Coordinates of C-alpha atoms and ligand atoms in Angstrom, one line a residue:
V146 CA -15.5 -4.0 -13.1
N147 CA -16.6 -1.5 -15.7
L148 CA -18.7 0.1 -13.1
S149 CA -15.7 0.5 -11.0
L150 CA -13.5 2.3 -13.3
S151 CA -13.7 5.7 -12.4
L152 CA -13.2 4.7 -9.0
L153 CA -9.8 3.9 -10.0
L154 CA -8.7 6.6 -11.7
S155 CA -9.7 8.2 -9.0
S156 CA -7.9 6.9 -6.0
L157 CA -4.6 5.9 -8.1
S158 CA -2.5 5.7 -5.4
L159 CA 0.6 3.7 -6.0
S160 CA 4.2 4.0 -4.4
L161 CA 2.1 6.6 -2.3
S162 CA -0.3 5.4 0.7
S163 CA -3.3 6.0 0.8
R164 CA -2.8 8.6 3.3
Q165 CA -0.4 10.8 1.7
M166 CA -2.7 10.3 -1.3
T167 CA -5.4 11.6 1.0
D168 CA -3.5 14.7 2.2
L169 CA -3.0 16.0 -1.4
L170 CA -6.4 15.8 -2.2
F171 CA -6.8 18.5 0.5
T172 CA -3.7 20.6 -0.1
E173 CA -5.2 20.6 -3.9
K174 CA -8.2 22.0 -2.4
D175 CA -6.2 24.7 -0.2
L176 CA -4.5 25.6 -3.0
V177 CA -7.5 26.4 -5.5
T178 CA -9.1 28.3 -2.4
S179 CA -5.5 30.1 -2.4
L180 CA -5.9 30.7 -6.4
K181 CA -9.4 32.2 -6.0
D182 CA -8.2 34.7 -3.2
Y183 CA -5.6 35.6 -6.2
I184 CA -8.0 36.1 -8.6
Q185 CA -10.5 38.2 -6.4
A186 CA -7.1 40.3 -5.1
E187 CA -6.2 40.6 -9.2
E188 CA -10.1 41.6 -10.1
R189 CA -10.1 44.3 -7.3
K190 CA -7.0 45.9 -8.5
L191 CA -8.1 45.8 -12.2
E192 CA -11.3 48.0 -11.0
Q193 CA -9.3 50.3 -9.5
V194 CA -7.3 50.4 -12.8
K195 CA -10.2 50.4 -14.8
Q196 CA -12.2 53.5 -12.7
W197 CA -8.9 55.5 -12.6
A198 CA -8.8 54.9 -16.5
E199 CA -12.5 56.0 -16.9
K200 CA -11.5 59.4 -15.0
L201 CA -8.7 60.3 -16.5
D202 CA -10.8 59.3 -20.0
S203 CA -13.6 62.0 -19.6
L204 CA -11.1 64.7 -17.8
T205 CA -9.0 64.2 -21.0
S206 CA -11.5 64.2 -23.4
I207 CA -13.1 67.4 -21.7
A208 CA -9.7 69.4 -21.7
T209 CA -8.7 68.5 -25.1
Q210 CA -11.5 70.1 -26.8
D211 CA -10.2 73.1 -25.4
P212 CA -7.1 73.1 -24.2
E213 CA -6.7 77.0 -23.7
G214 CA -9.8 77.4 -21.6
F215 CA -9.5 74.6 -19.7
L216 CA -5.5 75.6 -18.3
G217 CA -6.9 79.0 -18.0
H218 CA -8.3 77.8 -14.8
P219 CA -6.1 78.0 -12.6
V220 CA -7.6 75.0 -10.3
N221 CA -7.0 72.7 -13.6
A222 CA -3.2 74.0 -14.2
F223 CA -3.0 73.1 -10.8
K224 CA -4.4 69.2 -11.0
L225 CA -2.7 68.6 -13.9
M226 CA 0.5 69.1 -12.2
K227 CA -0.5 66.9 -9.3
R228 CA -1.6 64.6 -11.7
L229 CA 1.3 64.2 -13.5
N230 CA 3.8 64.8 -10.8
T231 CA 2.4 62.3 -8.1
E232 CA -1.0 60.5 -9.5
W233 CA 0.3 58.8 -12.5
G234 CA 3.3 57.3 -10.4
D235 CA 0.8 56.0 -8.1
L236 CA -0.9 54.7 -10.4
E237 CA 2.0 53.2 -11.9
N238 CA 3.0 51.7 -8.4
L239 CA -0.6 50.5 -8.2
V240 CA 0.1 48.0 -11.9
L241 CA 3.0 47.3 -11.1
K242 CA 1.7 45.6 -7.4
D243 CA 2.4 42.4 -7.3
M244 CA -1.2 39.9 -6.2
S245 CA 0.2 36.9 -6.7
D246 CA 2.7 36.7 -3.6
G247 CA 0.4 34.9 -1.3
F248 CA -0.7 32.7 -3.9
I249 CA 3.0 31.6 -5.1
S250 CA 4.1 31.1 -1.5
N251 CA 1.7 28.8 -0.8
L252 CA 2.4 27.1 -4.3
T253 CA 6.0 26.7 -3.1
I254 CA 5.8 25.5 0.3
Q255 CA 3.0 22.9 -0.9
R256 CA 5.0 21.5 -3.8
Q257 CA 7.6 20.2 -1.5
H258 CA 4.7 17.3 -1.1
F259 CA 4.1 16.9 -4.6
P260 CA 4.5 13.4 -6.2
S261 CA 7.7 13.9 -8.5
D262 CA 7.9 12.9 -12.0
E263 CA 8.7 9.3 -10.6
D264 CA 5.7 8.9 -8.8
Q265 CA 3.5 10.0 -12.2
T266 CA 5.4 7.2 -13.8
G267 CA 4.6 4.7 -11.4
A268 CA 1.0 5.9 -11.5
A269 CA 0.6 5.4 -15.6
K270 CA 2.7 2.2 -15.1
A271 CA 0.3 1.0 -12.4
L272 CA -2.5 1.7 -14.7
L273 CA -1.2 0.0 -17.5
R274 CA -0.3 -2.8 -15.4
L275 CA -4.1 -3.0 -14.4
Q276 CA -5.4 -2.8 -17.9
D277 CA -3.5 -5.9 -18.5
T278 CA -4.1 -8.1 -15.3
Y279 CA -8.1 -7.5 -15.5
Q280 CA -8.2 -7.1 -19.0
L281 CA -9.9 -3.2 -19.4
D282 CA -10.2 -2.0 -22.6
T283 CA -8.9 1.4 -23.1
Q284 CA -12.3 3.1 -24.3
S285 CA -14.0 2.5 -20.9
I286 CA -10.9 3.2 -19.1
S287 CA -10.8 7.0 -21.1
T288 CA -14.4 7.6 -21.4
G289 CA -15.2 6.2 -17.7
D290 CA -19.0 5.9 -16.2
L291 CA -19.3 8.9 -14.3
P292 CA -18.8 12.3 -15.9
G293 CA -15.6 14.2 -14.6
C294 CA -13.8 11.2 -14.4
T295 CA -12.4 10.9 -18.3
L296 CA -9.1 10.8 -19.8
T297 CA -8.1 13.7 -22.2
V298 CA -6.2 13.2 -25.4
E299 CA -3.6 14.8 -23.1
D300 CA -3.9 11.8 -20.7
C301 CA -3.9 9.6 -23.2
F302 CA -1.3 10.5 -25.2
E303 CA 0.8 10.8 -22.0
L304 CA 0.1 7.3 -21.2
G305 CA 1.1 6.4 -24.6
R306 CA 3.9 7.8 -24.1
I307 CA 5.1 6.2 -21.3
A308 CA 4.4 2.7 -22.1
Y309 CA 6.7 3.6 -25.6
S310 CA 9.4 4.1 -23.1
E311 CA 9.3 1.1 -21.8
S312 CA 8.9 -0.6 -24.9
D313 CA 5.5 -1.8 -24.3
Y314 CA 4.5 -0.9 -28.3
R315 CA 1.0 -2.9 -27.2
H316 CA 0.1 -0.4 -25.0
T317 CA 1.6 2.4 -26.7
E318 CA -0.7 1.8 -29.3
V319 CA -3.9 1.2 -27.3
W320 CA -3.4 4.4 -25.7
M321 CA -2.5 6.8 -29.2
A322 CA -5.5 5.3 -31.0
Q323 CA -7.5 6.2 -28.3
A324 CA -6.0 10.0 -28.2
L325 CA -6.1 9.8 -31.7
K326 CA -10.1 8.6 -31.6
Q327 CA -10.7 11.4 -29.0
L328 CA -9.4 14.0 -31.4
D329 CA -11.2 12.5 -34.4
E330 CA -14.3 13.3 -32.2
G331 CA -13.5 17.1 -32.2
E332 CA -12.3 17.3 -28.8
E333 CA -9.8 20.0 -28.4
S334 CA -6.1 19.6 -27.2
S335 CA -2.8 20.8 -27.7
V336 CA -1.5 17.3 -28.4
E337 CA -1.0 17.6 -32.4
P338 CA -2.6 15.1 -34.6
V339 CA 1.0 14.2 -36.4
M340 CA 2.6 13.2 -33.2
V341 CA -0.2 10.8 -32.6
L342 CA 0.4 9.2 -35.5
D343 CA 3.8 8.9 -35.5
Y344 CA 3.9 6.8 -32.0
L345 CA 1.0 4.7 -33.5
S346 CA 2.8 4.2 -37.0
Y347 CA 5.5 2.9 -35.0
S348 CA 4.6 0.9 -32.2
V349 CA 2.7 -1.4 -35.3
Y350 CA 5.5 -1.5 -37.0
Q351 CA 7.2 -2.7 -33.8
Q352 CA 4.4 -5.3 -33.5
G353 CA 5.4 -6.7 -37.3
E354 CA 1.9 -5.0 -38.9
L355 CA 3.8 -3.2 -41.9
E356 CA 0.3 -2.9 -43.5
R357 CA -1.5 -0.8 -40.9
A358 CA 1.9 0.8 -40.2
L359 CA 1.8 2.2 -43.6
D360 CA -1.8 3.7 -43.1
F361 CA -1.1 5.7 -40.3
T362 CA 2.4 7.2 -41.8
R363 CA 0.4 8.1 -44.8
R364 CA -2.4 10.0 -43.0
L365 CA 0.3 11.7 -41.2
L366 CA 1.5 13.0 -44.4
E367 CA -1.7 14.2 -45.4
L368 CA -1.4 16.3 -42.8
D369 CA 2.2 17.2 -42.7
P370 CA 4.0 16.1 -46.2
E371 CA 7.4 17.2 -45.5
H372 CA 7.6 15.3 -42.2
Q373 CA 10.9 14.0 -42.9
R374 CA 10.7 10.7 -41.0
A375 CA 7.7 9.8 -42.3
N376 CA 8.4 9.9 -45.3
G377 CA 11.8 8.2 -44.9
N378 CA 9.1 5.7 -43.1
L379 CA 7.0 5.5 -45.9
K380 CA 9.6 4.1 -48.4
Y381 CA 10.8 1.7 -46.2
F382 CA 7.3 0.4 -45.4
E383 CA 6.6 0.0 -49.0
Y384 CA 9.6 -1.7 -49.5
Q385 CA 9.1 -4.2 -46.6
L386 CA 5.7 -4.9 -47.8
A387 CA 6.5 -5.5 -51.7
K388 CA 9.0 -8.8 -49.9
Q389 CA 7.0 -9.4 -47.6
R390 CA 4.2 -10.3 -50.2
K391 CA 6.7 -11.5 -53.0
A392 CA 7.7 -14.3 -50.1
G393 CA 3.7 -15.1 -49.8
E394 CA 3.4 -15.5 -53.3
D395 CA 6.5 -18.1 -53.5
L396 CA 5.4 -19.7 -50.5
R397 CA 2.0 -20.3 -52.5
Y398 CA 3.6 -21.1 -55.4
R399 CA 5.5 -24.3 -53.5
R400 CA 2.4 -25.1 -51.9
S401 CA 0.2 -25.8 -55.0
E402 CA 2.7 -27.6 -56.6
G403 CA 2.3 -30.1 -53.5
A404 CA 5.3 -29.1 -51.4
E405 CA 5.2 -29.4 -47.7
P406 CA 3.8 -26.3 -45.4
E407 CA 6.2 -25.5 -42.9
R408 CA 4.6 -26.1 -39.9
E409 CA 4.3 -23.8 -37.2
E410 CA 4.1 -25.4 -34.1
S411 CA 4.8 -29.0 -33.6
E412 CA 2.0 -31.7 -32.5
G413 CA 3.8 -32.4 -29.1
R414 CA 3.7 -28.4 -27.8
K415 CA 0.8 -27.8 -28.5
G416 CA -1.0 -30.4 -26.5
V417 CA 0.8 -29.2 -23.3
K418 CA 0.6 -25.4 -24.4
K419 CA -2.0 -24.4 -21.9
D420 CA 0.0 -25.5 -19.0
N421 CA 3.3 -24.0 -20.0
L422 CA 1.9 -20.6 -19.8
P423 CA 4.0 -18.3 -18.7
E424 CA 3.9 -18.0 -14.7
K425 CA 3.3 -14.3 -15.2
K426 CA 0.4 -15.4 -18.0
K427 CA -1.2 -18.0 -14.9
Y428 CA -0.7 -15.3 -12.4
E429 CA -3.4 -13.0 -13.9
Q430 CA -5.7 -15.2 -15.0
L431 CA -5.7 -16.2 -11.7
C432 CA -6.6 -13.1 -10.6
R433 CA -8.8 -12.2 -12.8
G434 CA -10.8 -15.4 -11.4
E435 CA -9.7 -17.8 -14.0
G436 CA -8.1 -21.0 -14.6
I437 CA -8.6 -22.1 -10.7
K438 CA -7.8 -25.7 -10.6
M439 CA -9.9 -27.4 -8.0
T440 CA -12.0 -30.5 -9.0
P441 CA -15.0 -31.5 -7.4
R442 CA -13.8 -34.5 -5.7
R443 CA -10.6 -32.7 -4.1
Q444 CA -13.3 -29.8 -3.2
S445 CA -15.9 -32.4 -1.4
R446 CA -12.6 -32.9 1.0
L447 CA -12.3 -29.3 2.1
F448 CA -14.1 -28.6 5.7
C449 CA -14.6 -26.2 7.9
R450 CA -14.6 -26.8 11.7
Y451 CA -14.5 -25.3 15.0
Y452 CA -10.9 -25.4 16.2
D453 CA -9.2 -25.6 19.7
N454 CA -5.7 -26.7 19.2
N455 CA -5.9 -30.1 21.3
Q456 CA -7.8 -28.3 24.3
H457 CA -5.7 -25.1 24.3
P458 CA -6.8 -23.6 27.3
R459 CA -7.0 -20.3 25.6
Y460 CA -9.6 -22.1 22.6
L461 CA -10.9 -24.1 24.9
L462 CA -14.1 -22.1 26.0
G463 CA -14.2 -20.5 22.3
P464 CA -12.9 -22.3 19.7
V465 CA -11.6 -20.9 16.3
K466 CA -13.8 -20.8 12.8
Q467 CA -11.2 -23.0 11.0
E468 CA -11.7 -23.7 6.7
D469 CA -9.8 -25.6 4.2
E470 CA -8.9 -23.0 1.7
W471 CA -6.7 -25.9 -0.5
D472 CA -5.4 -29.2 -0.3
R473 CA -1.9 -29.3 -1.4
P474 CA -0.5 -27.2 -0.4
Y475 CA -2.4 -27.1 2.5
I476 CA -3.8 -24.0 3.3
I477 CA -5.9 -23.1 6.1
R478 CA -7.8 -19.8 6.7
Y479 CA -9.0 -18.9 10.4
H480 CA -12.0 -16.8 10.2
D481 CA -13.2 -14.2 12.8
I482 CA -9.5 -14.5 14.5
I483 CA -8.2 -10.8 14.7
S484 CA -10.8 -7.8 15.9
E485 CA -12.1 -4.9 14.3
W486 CA -10.5 -3.1 17.3
E487 CA -7.2 -4.9 16.7
I488 CA -7.1 -3.7 13.2
E489 CA -7.7 -0.6 13.1
K490 CA -4.5 -0.2 16.2
V491 CA -2.5 -2.1 14.0
K492 CA -2.7 0.0 11.1
E493 CA -2.7 2.5 13.5
L494 CA 0.7 1.7 14.7
A495 CA 2.1 0.9 11.5
K496 CA 0.7 4.0 9.7
P497 CA 3.6 6.6 10.0
R498 CA 6.0 4.1 9.9
L499 CA 5.1 2.7 6.5
R500 CA 7.7 2.6 3.8
R501 CA 8.0 1.5 0.0
A502 CA 8.8 -2.3 0.4
T503 CA 12.2 -3.4 -0.9
V504 CA 13.5 -6.5 -2.3
H505 CA 17.2 -7.7 -2.4
D506 CA 19.1 -7.4 -5.7
P507 CA 20.6 -10.4 -6.5
Q508 CA 23.3 -8.6 -8.1
T509 CA 24.3 -6.1 -5.5
G510 CA 23.2 -7.5 -2.3
Q511 CA 21.8 -4.5 -1.6
L512 CA 18.0 -3.5 -0.7
T513 CA 16.0 -1.5 -3.6
T514 CA 12.2 -1.2 -4.6
A515 CA 11.5 -3.1 -7.6
Q516 CA 7.6 -2.9 -10.0
Y517 CA 7.3 -6.5 -9.1
R518 CA 6.5 -5.5 -5.5
V519 CA 4.8 -2.2 -5.4
S520 CA 3.7 -1.9 -1.6
K521 CA 4.2 -0.3 1.9
S522 CA 5.1 -1.7 4.8
A523 CA 6.2 -1.4 8.3
W524 CA 7.5 -3.9 11.5
L525 CA 5.6 -3.7 14.8
T526 CA 7.6 -5.4 18.1
A527 CA 6.0 -6.8 20.4
N528 CA 6.9 -4.9 23.0
E529 CA 5.6 -1.9 21.5
H530 CA 2.0 -2.3 22.1
S531 CA 0.1 -5.7 23.7
V532 CA -1.7 -5.5 20.7
V533 CA 1.1 -7.1 19.1
D534 CA 2.0 -9.2 21.3
H535 CA -1.4 -10.6 22.1
I536 CA -1.4 -11.2 18.3
N537 CA 1.9 -13.2 18.2
Q538 CA 0.9 -14.9 21.0
R539 CA -2.5 -15.9 19.1
I540 CA -0.7 -17.2 16.7
E541 CA 1.7 -19.4 18.5
D542 CA -1.3 -20.6 20.4
L543 CA -2.7 -21.9 16.9
T544 CA -0.2 -22.6 15.1
G545 CA 1.8 -24.6 18.0
L546 CA 4.4 -23.0 16.6
D547 CA 7.3 -20.7 18.5
V548 CA 7.2 -17.7 17.1
Q549 CA 10.0 -16.3 19.7
T550 CA 11.8 -17.3 16.5
A551 CA 10.4 -15.5 14.3
E552 CA 10.6 -12.5 12.3
E553 CA 8.4 -9.3 13.8
L554 CA 5.0 -8.8 12.7
Q555 CA 5.2 -6.9 9.5
V556 CA 1.9 -4.7 7.9
A557 CA 1.7 -4.1 4.0
N558 CA -0.5 -1.5 2.2
Y559 CA -1.5 -2.0 -1.2
G560 CA -2.6 1.1 -3.2
V561 CA -4.6 1.1 -6.1
G562 CA -2.3 -1.4 -8.4
G563 CA -0.2 -2.4 -5.5
Q564 CA 0.8 -6.2 -5.9
Y565 CA 3.5 -8.7 -5.2
E566 CA 4.3 -11.0 -8.0
P567 CA 4.9 -14.7 -7.8
H568 CA 7.7 -15.5 -5.5
F569 CA 8.7 -17.8 -2.6
D570 CA 8.5 -16.7 1.0
F571 CA 11.5 -19.2 1.8
G572 CA 15.0 -18.7 1.4
R573 CA 16.4 -21.4 -1.3
K574 CA 19.2 -23.2 -1.4
D575 CA 21.1 -21.0 -3.8
E576 CA 20.6 -18.0 -1.6
P577 CA 21.8 -19.6 2.0
D578 CA 22.2 -16.0 3.3
A579 CA 18.6 -14.8 2.9
F580 CA 17.9 -15.0 6.5
K581 CA 21.5 -15.0 7.8
E582 CA 21.2 -12.0 10.3
L583 CA 18.3 -13.3 12.6
G584 CA 19.8 -16.6 12.6
T585 CA 17.1 -18.9 13.3
G586 CA 17.0 -20.7 10.4
N587 CA 14.8 -20.6 7.0
R588 CA 10.9 -19.4 6.8
I589 CA 9.3 -22.3 8.1
A590 CA 6.0 -21.1 7.5
T591 CA 3.8 -18.1 6.7
W592 CA 0.6 -16.9 8.5
L593 CA -0.7 -14.0 7.1
F594 CA -4.2 -11.9 8.2
Y595 CA -6.4 -9.8 6.0
M596 CA -6.7 -6.7 7.6
S597 CA -9.4 -5.2 4.7
D598 CA -11.8 -6.4 2.2
V599 CA -11.0 -5.2 -1.3
A600 CA -13.4 -3.8 -3.0
A601 CA -11.5 -5.7 -6.3
G602 CA -8.6 -7.5 -7.3
G603 CA -5.6 -8.0 -4.4
A604 CA -5.9 -12.1 -4.2
T605 CA -3.2 -14.1 -3.0
V606 CA -2.5 -16.3 -5.7
F607 CA -0.5 -19.6 -6.2
P608 CA 0.1 -20.1 -9.8
E609 CA 1.7 -23.5 -9.6
V610 CA -1.5 -25.2 -8.3
G611 CA -3.7 -22.8 -9.8
A612 CA -5.6 -21.3 -5.9
V613 CA -6.5 -18.5 -5.5
V614 CA -7.4 -17.2 -1.7
R615 CA -9.6 -13.8 -1.3
P616 CA -9.0 -11.4 1.3
I617 CA -11.5 -10.9 3.4
K618 CA -11.1 -8.5 6.7
G619 CA -10.9 -10.2 10.1
T620 CA -9.6 -13.8 8.7
A621 CA -6.1 -15.4 8.3
V622 CA -4.4 -17.9 5.9
F623 CA -1.7 -20.2 7.0
W624 CA 0.4 -22.7 5.1
Y625 CA 3.7 -24.3 5.4
N626 CA 6.5 -23.3 3.0
L627 CA 9.0 -26.2 3.6
L628 CA 8.3 -30.1 3.7
P629 CA 8.9 -32.0 7.1
S630 CA 12.4 -32.7 5.3
G631 CA 13.4 -28.9 5.4
E632 CA 13.7 -28.9 1.3
G633 CA 11.5 -25.8 0.1
D634 CA 7.9 -26.9 -1.2
Y635 CA 7.7 -25.5 -4.5
S636 CA 4.0 -25.3 -4.9
T637 CA 3.7 -22.5 -2.1
R638 CA 4.3 -20.1 -4.8
H639 CA 2.5 -17.1 -4.2
A640 CA 1.9 -13.9 -5.2
A641 CA -0.4 -10.9 -4.1
C642 CA -2.8 -9.6 -7.2
P643 CA -2.8 -5.8 -7.9
V644 CA -5.6 -4.3 -5.9
L645 CA -8.0 -2.9 -8.8
V646 CA -10.4 -0.8 -6.4
G647 CA -9.6 0.0 -3.0
N648 CA -6.7 -0.5 -0.7
K649 CA -5.3 -3.6 1.2
W650 CA -3.9 -3.7 4.7
V651 CA -2.4 -7.3 5.3
S652 CA -0.2 -8.5 8.1
N653 CA 2.3 -11.5 8.0
K654 CA 4.1 -12.9 10.5
W655 CA 7.1 -15.2 8.9
I656 CA 7.8 -18.1 11.6
H657 CA 11.5 -19.8 11.3
E658 CA 12.3 -23.2 11.7
H659 CA 14.3 -22.7 15.0
G660 CA 12.6 -23.5 18.0
Q661 CA 10.1 -25.5 15.7
E662 CA 12.0 -29.6 16.4
F663 CA 9.3 -30.6 18.4
R664 CA 6.5 -28.8 17.7
R665 CA 5.7 -29.0 14.2
R666 CA 3.3 -32.0 14.6
C667 CA 3.2 -35.0 12.1
G668 CA -0.6 -36.0 11.0
L669 CA -2.3 -32.8 10.5
H670 CA -2.6 -32.9 7.5
E671 CA -1.3 -35.9 4.5
M672 CA 1.3 -33.3 3.4
D673 CA 3.1 -32.3 6.7
Ligands
OGA1414 C1 4.2 -11.1 1.3 C2 3.0 -11.9 0.2 C3 0.5 -11.8 -0.1 C4 -0.2 -10.8 0.3 O1 3.9 -10.5 1.1 O2 5.4 -12.8 1.1 O3 3.2 -12.8 -0.5 O4 -1.7 -11.4 -0.4 N1 1.8 -11.4 0.7 O5 -0.1 -9.7 0.6
FE2_1415 FE1 4.8 -13.9 0.2

């Protein structure tokens, strides 16, 4: 992971697709060229001004040594008039001449395509998210591994400030501490240590660490004894700390008298604690490759096979490679199921139409963007290119399910930090309108092509059952979201882990209930 950190920072693309990020890199390169042209023009101009000054300098010093003798010569008198009447005017024009036009207009034009404040905040939030999910330490992110790919005090400060504005005090603390460390090590910066200490003391106070909050406040006051808020906080922290110490003494006193110490947790709760981890934590663990719940016994019942779907004519001669990824829920992986050429074609078709993926806001019913789903996606219809048609047909042939009633093929691109937090693909009972427009019932099954390898991160994980499915280019996974009864299968809850390094391309086909009445075969697996 460490090795890849510098990569991570240089390719931090979030709400923007990789294509847009690449364009920005080249835009910036062009701007640097334009800036250098401007500097050259400015230098040429200054050179002219200098020559003028030098000429005039020697001229005037000679003239003023013997003014009468000098002016006694008619040519000199004439030249003085000429200089004063026209040449100084020319010089004025030269000095006033604006050399920056070209550069400024380039900048103005390019600026229209620059990322916004929102993009910058998004990039910072994604970095914090990755830091959490993959447990990266602040020092190695900041000082990186490759020269030239490090964070400055300002960068760390900015990350801390964004965490602070999200009331994320733990990240505020680690990033402000990193900023302070780099300042202490002598890094030049416009960021005042007092500001850093102010954030630091507040964020550790918010995390209940009064003593450290007090230390930071004292350090702040050494630098700026008049700091009003810090002076107020100092008194307040001292008061709180004294109160706490007193409470602590009381407790020790009671304990030594044999009073029952207060229990922090009942035994019962402790026993189930591990499994009761909040879903977010389970998701993050699985993304790191921890906590996969597969026993050797279950593992031994997972197989690979060649599959022709009951001698389907299209697969009789060339059966496909099928691998059991998981047992409950049953997840199948198909290997080499989409070719390099098809992948490139699908990406090419999708690229100009990729838009930030949206989700339904349950309050307003409107489509909005959300931090829990960060990716770009586009829909491809079967009639726009034969490749889409072929892909749809392949899914139908191999699953035996009717794709007539399915949704269009969705193509999704996750940049670094892109993710999709745990969700169900099917609509639950309390959301009967979920797929109303389509009119083909609920999402009975999911087919998911992996159209890229991902250097780090980006797995599909199932937090309910502790399953991890790694993206492998050219493969696809398939699972049923609904039980044969039509009930949603809650064990299929899944998520797309944030991409840590690289770029993730997937393509989804959501197959719907209608049309499968006579097709969903029993006996494919015990769970079906
Ligand atoms: C989805 C989804 C998983 C992935 O788009 O619904 O779950 O790995 N994607 O991209
Ligand atoms: Fe999904």
